[in-house]
Amino acid sequence: MSHTLLVWLVGGVVLVGAGFATTLLPTWRARGQEQRTAWSAARAAIDSAAVSRDAAAARVVEAERLLARAESIAAARGGTSAARAAAEHAREADRLWRTHQ
């Protein structure tokens, strides 16, 4: 095999690899940012529900169950859909405690 052919093959592999990297890197970064944002929103919703629980005059069993579910999802971590589910459970628990005050 001549050196010219080897240089062209290596150059082609590097060029294809660079193309994949420039295509996938922004997608990976965006996905990571979306996941961090979703988990931040979920933690904020859980904290808000915990404050509503502490301020509630009466015990609301369904809200306690929802908050426990949200906390267990958050403890297990996971992807964006898990964060959204945890946030939804926490928001519903928060709503229940606010309506029973």
Short mmCIF file of N, CA and C in Angstrom, two decimals:
data_model
loop_
_atom_site.label_atom_id
_atom_site.label_comp_id
_atom_site.label_asym_id
_atom_site.label_seq_id
_atom_site.Cartn_x
_atom_site.Cartn_y
_atom_site.Cartn_z
N MET A 1 0.87 -1.17 0.00
CA MET A 1 0.00 0.00 0.00
C MET A 1 0.91 1.23 0.00
N SER A 2 0.62 2.15 -0.86
CA SER A 2 1.46 3.34 -0.95
C SER A 2 1.10 4.33 0.15
N HIS A 3 2.03 5.21 0.42
CA HIS A 3 1.81 6.21 1.47
C HIS A 3 0.69 7.18 1.10
N THR A 4 0.54 7.45 -0.17
CA THR A 4 -0.50 8.37 -0.62
C THR A 4 -1.89 7.81 -0.30
N LEU A 5 -2.08 6.54 -0.59
CA LEU A 5 -3.38 5.91 -0.31
C LEU A 5 -3.65 5.89 1.18
N LEU A 6 -2.66 5.61 1.98
CA LEU A 6 -2.81 5.60 3.43
C LEU A 6 -3.17 6.99 3.97
N VAL A 7 -2.54 8.00 3.42
CA VAL A 7 -2.85 9.38 3.84
C VAL A 7 -4.28 9.73 3.49
N TRP A 8 -4.74 9.37 2.30
CA TRP A 8 -6.11 9.65 1.89
C TRP A 8 -7.11 8.89 2.78
N LEU A 9 -6.82 7.65 3.10
CA LEU A 9 -7.73 6.88 3.96
C LEU A 9 -7.82 7.48 5.36
N VAL A 10 -6.67 7.80 5.93
CA VAL A 10 -6.66 8.40 7.26
C VAL A 10 -7.37 9.76 7.23
N GLY A 11 -7.08 10.55 6.20
CA GLY A 11 -7.74 11.85 6.07
C GLY A 11 -9.25 11.72 5.94
N GLY A 12 -9.70 10.73 5.17
CA GLY A 12 -11.14 10.50 5.03
C GLY A 12 -11.80 10.10 6.33
N VAL A 13 -11.13 9.22 7.08
CA VAL A 13 -11.67 8.79 8.38
C VAL A 13 -11.73 9.98 9.34
N VAL A 14 -10.69 10.80 9.36
CA VAL A 14 -10.68 11.97 10.23
C VAL A 14 -11.79 12.95 9.83
N LEU A 15 -11.96 13.16 8.53
CA LEU A 15 -12.99 14.06 8.04
C LEU A 15 -14.40 13.57 8.41
N VAL A 16 -14.65 12.29 8.23
CA VAL A 16 -15.97 11.73 8.59
C VAL A 16 -16.18 11.81 10.11
N GLY A 17 -15.14 11.51 10.88
CA GLY A 17 -15.24 11.61 12.34
C GLY A 17 -15.52 13.04 12.79
N ALA A 18 -14.86 14.00 12.16
CA ALA A 18 -15.10 15.40 12.50
C ALA A 18 -16.53 15.81 12.14
N GLY A 19 -17.03 15.30 11.03
CA GLY A 19 -18.42 15.60 10.65
C GLY A 19 -19.42 15.07 11.66
N PHE A 20 -19.21 13.84 12.10
CA PHE A 20 -20.09 13.28 13.13
C PHE A 20 -19.99 14.07 14.42
N ALA A 21 -18.78 14.45 14.80
CA ALA A 21 -18.60 15.19 16.06
C ALA A 21 -19.29 16.55 16.00
N THR A 22 -19.15 17.25 14.90
CA THR A 22 -19.78 18.57 14.81
C THR A 22 -21.29 18.49 14.70
N THR A 23 -21.79 17.37 14.27
CA THR A 23 -23.23 17.19 14.20
C THR A 23 -23.80 16.76 15.55
N LEU A 24 -23.12 15.86 16.23
CA LEU A 24 -23.67 15.29 17.46
C LEU A 24 -23.38 16.12 18.71
N LEU A 25 -22.29 16.83 18.75
CA LEU A 25 -21.92 17.58 19.96
C LEU A 25 -22.98 18.61 20.37
N PRO A 26 -23.49 19.44 19.47
CA PRO A 26 -24.54 20.38 19.89
C PRO A 26 -25.81 19.67 20.38
N THR A 27 -26.13 18.54 19.76
CA THR A 27 -27.30 17.78 20.19
C THR A 27 -27.11 17.24 21.59
N TRP A 28 -25.93 16.71 21.88
CA TRP A 28 -25.65 16.20 23.23
C TRP A 28 -25.68 17.32 24.26
N ARG A 29 -25.12 18.46 23.91
CA ARG A 29 -25.14 19.60 24.83
C ARG A 29 -26.56 20.08 25.10
N ALA A 30 -27.36 20.18 24.05
CA ALA A 30 -28.74 20.62 24.22
C ALA A 30 -29.53 19.64 25.08
N ARG A 31 -29.31 18.35 24.86
CA ARG A 31 -30.00 17.33 25.65
C ARG A 31 -29.58 17.42 27.12
N GLY A 32 -28.31 17.62 27.37
CA GLY A 32 -27.83 17.77 28.75
C GLY A 32 -28.41 19.01 29.42
N GLN A 33 -28.47 20.11 28.68
CA GLN A 33 -29.04 21.34 29.23
C GLN A 33 -30.52 21.15 29.53
N GLU A 34 -31.23 20.49 28.65
CA GLU A 34 -32.65 20.23 28.86
C GLU A 34 -32.87 19.36 30.10
N GLN A 35 -32.01 18.36 30.29
CA GLN A 35 -32.14 17.49 31.44
C GLN A 35 -31.83 18.24 32.74
N ARG A 36 -30.79 19.07 32.74
CA ARG A 36 -30.46 19.85 33.93
C ARG A 36 -31.58 20.83 34.28
N THR A 37 -32.18 21.44 33.25
CA THR A 37 -33.28 22.37 33.48
C THR A 37 -34.50 21.65 34.04
N ALA A 38 -34.80 20.48 33.50
CA ALA A 38 -35.96 19.71 33.98
C ALA A 38 -35.76 19.29 35.43
N TRP A 39 -34.55 18.85 35.80
CA TRP A 39 -34.31 18.46 37.18
C TRP A 39 -34.33 19.65 38.12
N SER A 40 -33.88 20.79 37.65
CA SER A 40 -33.94 22.00 38.47
C SER A 40 -35.39 22.38 38.75
N ALA A 41 -36.24 22.30 37.73
CA ALA A 41 -37.66 22.60 37.91
C ALA A 41 -38.31 21.58 38.84
N ALA A 42 -37.92 20.32 38.72
CA ALA A 42 -38.49 19.28 39.58
C ALA A 42 -38.10 19.51 41.04
N ARG A 43 -36.84 19.84 41.29
CA ARG A 43 -36.41 20.11 42.67
C ARG A 43 -37.12 21.33 43.24
N ALA A 44 -37.32 22.35 42.41
CA ALA A 44 -38.05 23.54 42.86
C ALA A 44 -39.49 23.21 43.21
N ALA A 45 -40.13 22.38 42.39
CA ALA A 45 -41.51 21.98 42.65
C ALA A 45 -41.60 21.14 43.92
N ILE A 46 -40.64 20.26 44.13
CA ILE A 46 -40.63 19.44 45.35
C ILE A 46 -40.44 20.32 46.58
N ASP A 47 -39.53 21.28 46.49
CA ASP A 47 -39.32 22.19 47.62
C ASP A 47 -40.56 23.03 47.91
N SER A 48 -41.22 23.49 46.87
CA SER A 48 -42.45 24.27 47.04
C SER A 48 -43.55 23.43 47.69
N ALA A 49 -43.66 22.18 47.27
CA ALA A 49 -44.66 21.29 47.86
C ALA A 49 -44.34 21.01 49.33
N ALA A 50 -43.06 20.88 49.65
CA ALA A 50 -42.67 20.65 51.04
C ALA A 50 -43.02 21.85 51.91
N VAL A 51 -42.85 23.05 51.39
CA VAL A 51 -43.23 24.25 52.14
C VAL A 51 -44.74 24.28 52.34
N SER A 52 -45.50 23.96 51.32
CA SER A 52 -46.96 23.93 51.44
C SER A 52 -47.40 22.87 52.44
N ARG A 53 -46.71 21.73 52.46
CA ARG A 53 -47.02 20.67 53.42
C ARG A 53 -46.80 21.17 54.85
N ASP A 54 -45.67 21.84 55.04
CA ASP A 54 -45.35 22.34 56.38
C ASP A 54 -46.32 23.42 56.83
N ALA A 55 -46.87 24.17 55.88
CA ALA A 55 -47.79 25.27 56.22
C ALA A 55 -49.24 24.81 56.31
N ALA A 56 -49.53 23.60 55.85
CA ALA A 56 -50.91 23.12 55.82
C ALA A 56 -51.43 22.88 57.24
N ALA A 57 -52.70 23.23 57.42
CA ALA A 57 -53.33 23.04 58.72
C ALA A 57 -53.77 21.59 58.93
N ALA A 58 -54.12 20.92 57.84
CA ALA A 58 -54.62 19.55 57.94
C ALA A 58 -53.72 18.60 57.15
N ARG A 59 -53.79 17.36 57.52
CA ARG A 59 -53.03 16.33 56.83
C ARG A 59 -53.81 15.91 55.59
N VAL A 60 -53.14 15.90 54.43
CA VAL A 60 -53.75 15.49 53.17
C VAL A 60 -52.98 14.27 52.68
N VAL A 61 -53.60 13.10 52.83
CA VAL A 61 -52.93 11.84 52.55
C VAL A 61 -52.52 11.73 51.08
N GLU A 62 -53.40 12.11 50.19
CA GLU A 62 -53.10 12.01 48.76
C GLU A 62 -51.91 12.90 48.39
N ALA A 63 -51.87 14.08 48.95
CA ALA A 63 -50.75 14.99 48.67
C ALA A 63 -49.45 14.43 49.24
N GLU A 64 -49.51 13.83 50.41
CA GLU A 64 -48.32 13.21 50.99
C GLU A 64 -47.81 12.06 50.12
N ARG A 65 -48.74 11.30 49.58
CA ARG A 65 -48.37 10.20 48.70
C ARG A 65 -47.72 10.72 47.42
N LEU A 66 -48.28 11.78 46.86
CA LEU A 66 -47.72 12.36 45.63
C LEU A 66 -46.33 12.94 45.87
N LEU A 67 -46.16 13.62 47.00
CA LEU A 67 -44.84 14.18 47.30
C LEU A 67 -43.82 13.07 47.53
N ALA A 68 -44.21 12.02 48.22
CA ALA A 68 -43.29 10.89 48.44
C ALA A 68 -42.91 10.27 47.10
N ARG A 69 -43.86 10.16 46.20
CA ARG A 69 -43.58 9.61 44.87
C ARG A 69 -42.60 10.51 44.12
N ALA A 70 -42.82 11.81 44.18
CA ALA A 70 -41.93 12.76 43.51
C ALA A 70 -40.52 12.68 44.09
N GLU A 71 -40.42 12.57 45.40
CA GLU A 71 -39.11 12.48 46.03
C GLU A 71 -38.40 11.18 45.68
N SER A 72 -39.15 10.08 45.57
CA SER A 72 -38.51 8.81 45.21
C SER A 72 -38.05 8.82 43.76
N ILE A 73 -38.81 9.46 42.88
CA ILE A 73 -38.37 9.58 41.49
C ILE A 73 -37.10 10.43 41.43
N ALA A 74 -37.08 11.51 42.20
CA ALA A 74 -35.90 12.39 42.21
C ALA A 74 -34.69 11.68 42.79
N ALA A 75 -34.90 10.85 43.79
CA ALA A 75 -33.78 10.12 44.39
C ALA A 75 -33.19 9.11 43.42
N ALA A 76 -34.03 8.52 42.59
CA ALA A 76 -33.56 7.53 41.62
C ALA A 76 -32.93 8.18 40.39
N ARG A 77 -33.09 9.48 40.28
CA ARG A 77 -32.61 10.25 39.13
C ARG A 77 -33.25 9.72 37.85
N GLY A 78 -32.60 9.85 36.76
CA GLY A 78 -33.17 9.42 35.49
C GLY A 78 -33.09 10.53 34.48
N GLY A 79 -33.85 10.40 33.44
CA GLY A 79 -33.80 11.35 32.34
C GLY A 79 -34.79 12.48 32.50
N THR A 80 -35.00 13.15 31.41
CA THR A 80 -35.89 14.31 31.39
C THR A 80 -37.33 13.93 31.70
N SER A 81 -37.78 12.80 31.20
CA SER A 81 -39.16 12.39 31.46
C SER A 81 -39.38 12.08 32.94
N ALA A 82 -38.38 11.51 33.60
CA ALA A 82 -38.49 11.26 35.04
C ALA A 82 -38.55 12.57 35.81
N ALA A 83 -37.78 13.55 35.39
CA ALA A 83 -37.81 14.86 36.05
C ALA A 83 -39.17 15.52 35.86
N ARG A 84 -39.72 15.41 34.68
CA ARG A 84 -41.04 16.00 34.43
C ARG A 84 -42.12 15.29 35.25
N ALA A 85 -42.02 13.98 35.38
CA ALA A 85 -42.99 13.24 36.19
C ALA A 85 -42.88 13.63 37.66
N ALA A 86 -41.67 13.77 38.16
CA ALA A 86 -41.47 14.18 39.55
C ALA A 86 -42.02 15.57 39.77
N ALA A 87 -41.78 16.48 38.84
CA ALA A 87 -42.29 17.84 38.96
C ALA A 87 -43.82 17.85 38.94
N GLU A 88 -44.40 17.04 38.09
CA GLU A 88 -45.87 17.00 38.01
C GLU A 88 -46.48 16.46 39.30
N HIS A 89 -45.90 15.41 39.87
CA HIS A 89 -46.39 14.88 41.14
C HIS A 89 -46.27 15.94 42.24
N ALA A 90 -45.15 16.63 42.26
CA ALA A 90 -44.93 17.64 43.30
C ALA A 90 -45.89 18.81 43.12
N ARG A 91 -46.12 19.24 41.90
CA ARG A 91 -47.07 20.35 41.67
C ARG A 91 -48.48 19.96 42.09
N GLU A 92 -48.87 18.74 41.78
CA GLU A 92 -50.20 18.28 42.18
C GLU A 92 -50.33 18.22 43.70
N ALA A 93 -49.29 17.73 44.37
CA ALA A 93 -49.29 17.70 45.84
C ALA A 93 -49.38 19.12 46.40
N ASP A 94 -48.63 20.02 45.82
CA ASP A 94 -48.65 21.42 46.24
C ASP A 94 -50.05 22.01 46.07
N ARG A 95 -50.68 21.72 44.94
CA ARG A 95 -52.04 22.21 44.68
C ARG A 95 -53.03 21.66 45.71
N LEU A 96 -52.90 20.38 46.03
CA LEU A 96 -53.80 19.78 47.02
C LEU A 96 -53.62 20.43 48.39
N TRP A 97 -52.40 20.68 48.81
CA TRP A 97 -52.19 21.31 50.12
C TRP A 97 -52.69 22.75 50.12
N ARG A 98 -52.54 23.45 49.03
CA ARG A 98 -53.00 24.84 48.98
C ARG A 98 -54.53 24.92 49.01
N THR A 99 -55.21 23.94 48.41
CA THR A 99 -56.67 23.97 48.41
C THR A 99 -57.25 23.55 49.75
N HIS A 100 -56.46 22.84 50.58
CA HIS A 100 -56.97 22.38 51.88
C HIS A 100 -56.52 23.27 53.02
N GLN A 101 -56.10 24.48 52.73
CA GLN A 101 -55.67 25.38 53.82
C GLN A 101 -56.83 26.16 54.35
#
